[in-house]
Amino acid sequence: MCGITGFIDFKKNTSLATLKDASLQLSHRGTDYNGDFYNTNSNHTIGLSSRRLAIIDTSVNGQQPMVSTCGNYVLIFNGTIYNYKILREKLTALNYSFRSNSDTEVLLACYITWGKETLNIINGVFAFCIYDKIENKIIIARDNLGVKPLFYSYNNNHFSFASEIKALKSYNIELSIDKKSLAFFLKNGYFPNHSSIYKNIKKVKPAEILELDLTTQELTKNKFWQIPEQGSLLKSTNEDEIIKKSHELLKHSILSRTVADAKFGVLLSGGIDSATTAAIVQENSKVPIETFTIGFEDDNLDESASARKIAEHLKTNHNEYILTKKEALETIKCIGRVYDEPMGDSGAIALYAAVNFAKEKVKVLLSSEGGDELFAGYQSYTFAKKWYPVFKFLPKTNLLKFIHPKISSLSSSNSVLDFYNNVNAYFTNEEIDKLIRPSIDVPAEMSSNGDDLNKLLFFDINNYLPEDLLMKADRTCMYWGVENRDALLDKELVSYANQIPESVKLKNNVKKYILKEIAYQYIPKALLSQPKKGFSIPVENWLKTDLKDFVITELKDSSIYGLVDKTMVNFILNQFLQSKRGYYRKIWILLSLKLWANEHLAKK
């Protein structure tokens, strides 16, 4: 696991010192080794740099940038290739001679042997760049589900990329706020999968490959994988067979992510997803594994007792930390330092504390993001399915706006997916129009396929999962120099789960029915029957009490550095202070925007 950055400058003005400064901004992502590749020829200057967190082959032999023995290929790589041992055996049989035991060298050898077909052969998480001197191209790719981040900019004959935005700022990119992306954030709490908070900085999408021709300077973008359409792979709709196959793929997904030469542990929240992950890992371990739980002083949110009972049943070496209100509040106030973009997900606060606690014992953490999106775990899925047919027949009148803006936005939804996104929205489109002047359209939602339930899951897997949950996990873990592994997100499991029909996935309206049936094979049902409270903080309560004065100080009479309309912010703040229902969510988003801006705009 690493932080990577690099550039290609066709004007040949970018120095090695600039590359090193960009790399330094990523030093928290890789504390073990760092290295640079820098070369100038008649056409361009190229620089590649890596900050390495050594997990597989922790020796210097796995150092990056890695140059092939022939000298024609240079690789920098952030991630892990989980099937690297199998691929190594195949390459050895083809007489490839290895210099290290690292998955980095296996990835490089795969590309030398099979070219871009490598992307269909490897199974892992990755963001990498290969300088191919034979083809005179730069090849950049991001993994199938977007676990590993990669940002880029291409302006004025200068192409640059990095694991985090902060490194790109070293290349003196002209930065201005992308109002369309900001509008998307105000509605959804995260940024689109193709763009960032800045106009000139884009994201490599999940399962996307970029090729920069160093002769023509042409940049091309293509998808190398996509989730198969529903029904294209499923051989049987028999419930028992589906559970059996899901179990098989789930075990493979989880256990493949335990490959490491560094110590690892499992985040255990007390819910179905993490409990199943811990159970499968422990069953296949000869020694007690490390599990980690964060508890809260607020009993209404504290799941530590449930997690402790599960850990005792599994006989793990359990570690528990109670996050005090004081610590959590201080973390909220400084959270803008951790993220390059506003962080709308309040779960980042608890995760920040959990990783800080776990880093004293382990270098790798298995988390269980994706269970809700693969197996239908959110209440909003069933709500949307049930109520969209009702709301779409409500009359479109101003009376609905008077009753509540949310009701008006729900009644104007034009599909179950649109309705679902309006249910989860922090701000309605009309409120966003008033916050951002002139009016900016919220980007169109991604199309999907299948039955109504799988349309919603498909959208979240392609958007909410990579750009909120996985982004949160990556930035928070790497801030503390810990590798995060998402135990449930093997591409084969995701492909299969998308095939499962609504009738089985949400049998009798039981959320995560399939995953629960698997979990009960390892853990007594009684230990998993507690209502899920979420790996989160009591945002509403704290905003109304301990954080109230802080919120007023940050938001009153604020345009947040010209990003939003001051009058509208004051209106929202006053509604919140009058305890109007639902306004705490809007305040949290505005506060997260302000805390980010304090760090990244005020210091320009």
XYZ file of C-alpha atoms in Angstrom, residues 6 19 26 46 52 58 115 139 144 150 156 163 215 238 295 307 370 390 397 401 479 504 533:
23
model
C 3.860 11.574 -11.119
C 8.231 15.859 -7.849
C 1.870 11.735 0.586
C 8.626 12.481 -16.825
C 5.684 2.756 0.241
C 8.727 -5.832 3.440
C -0.023 -6.065 -21.688
C -0.797 3.577 -18.653
C -12.687 -2.517 -10.406
C -6.405 8.278 -8.125
C -1.324 23.301 -20.692
C -3.298 9.335 -4.758
C 4.125 11.192 -29.088
C -32.926 -21.699 -5.951
C -17.327 2.205 22.001
C -18.932 -6.742 19.659
C -20.150 -3.149 0.934
C -47.522 6.382 -3.651
C -48.723 21.696 -6.003
C -43.696 22.828 -0.548
C -3.636 9.186 7.460
C -34.256 -13.831 -2.573
C -26.837 1.384 15.784
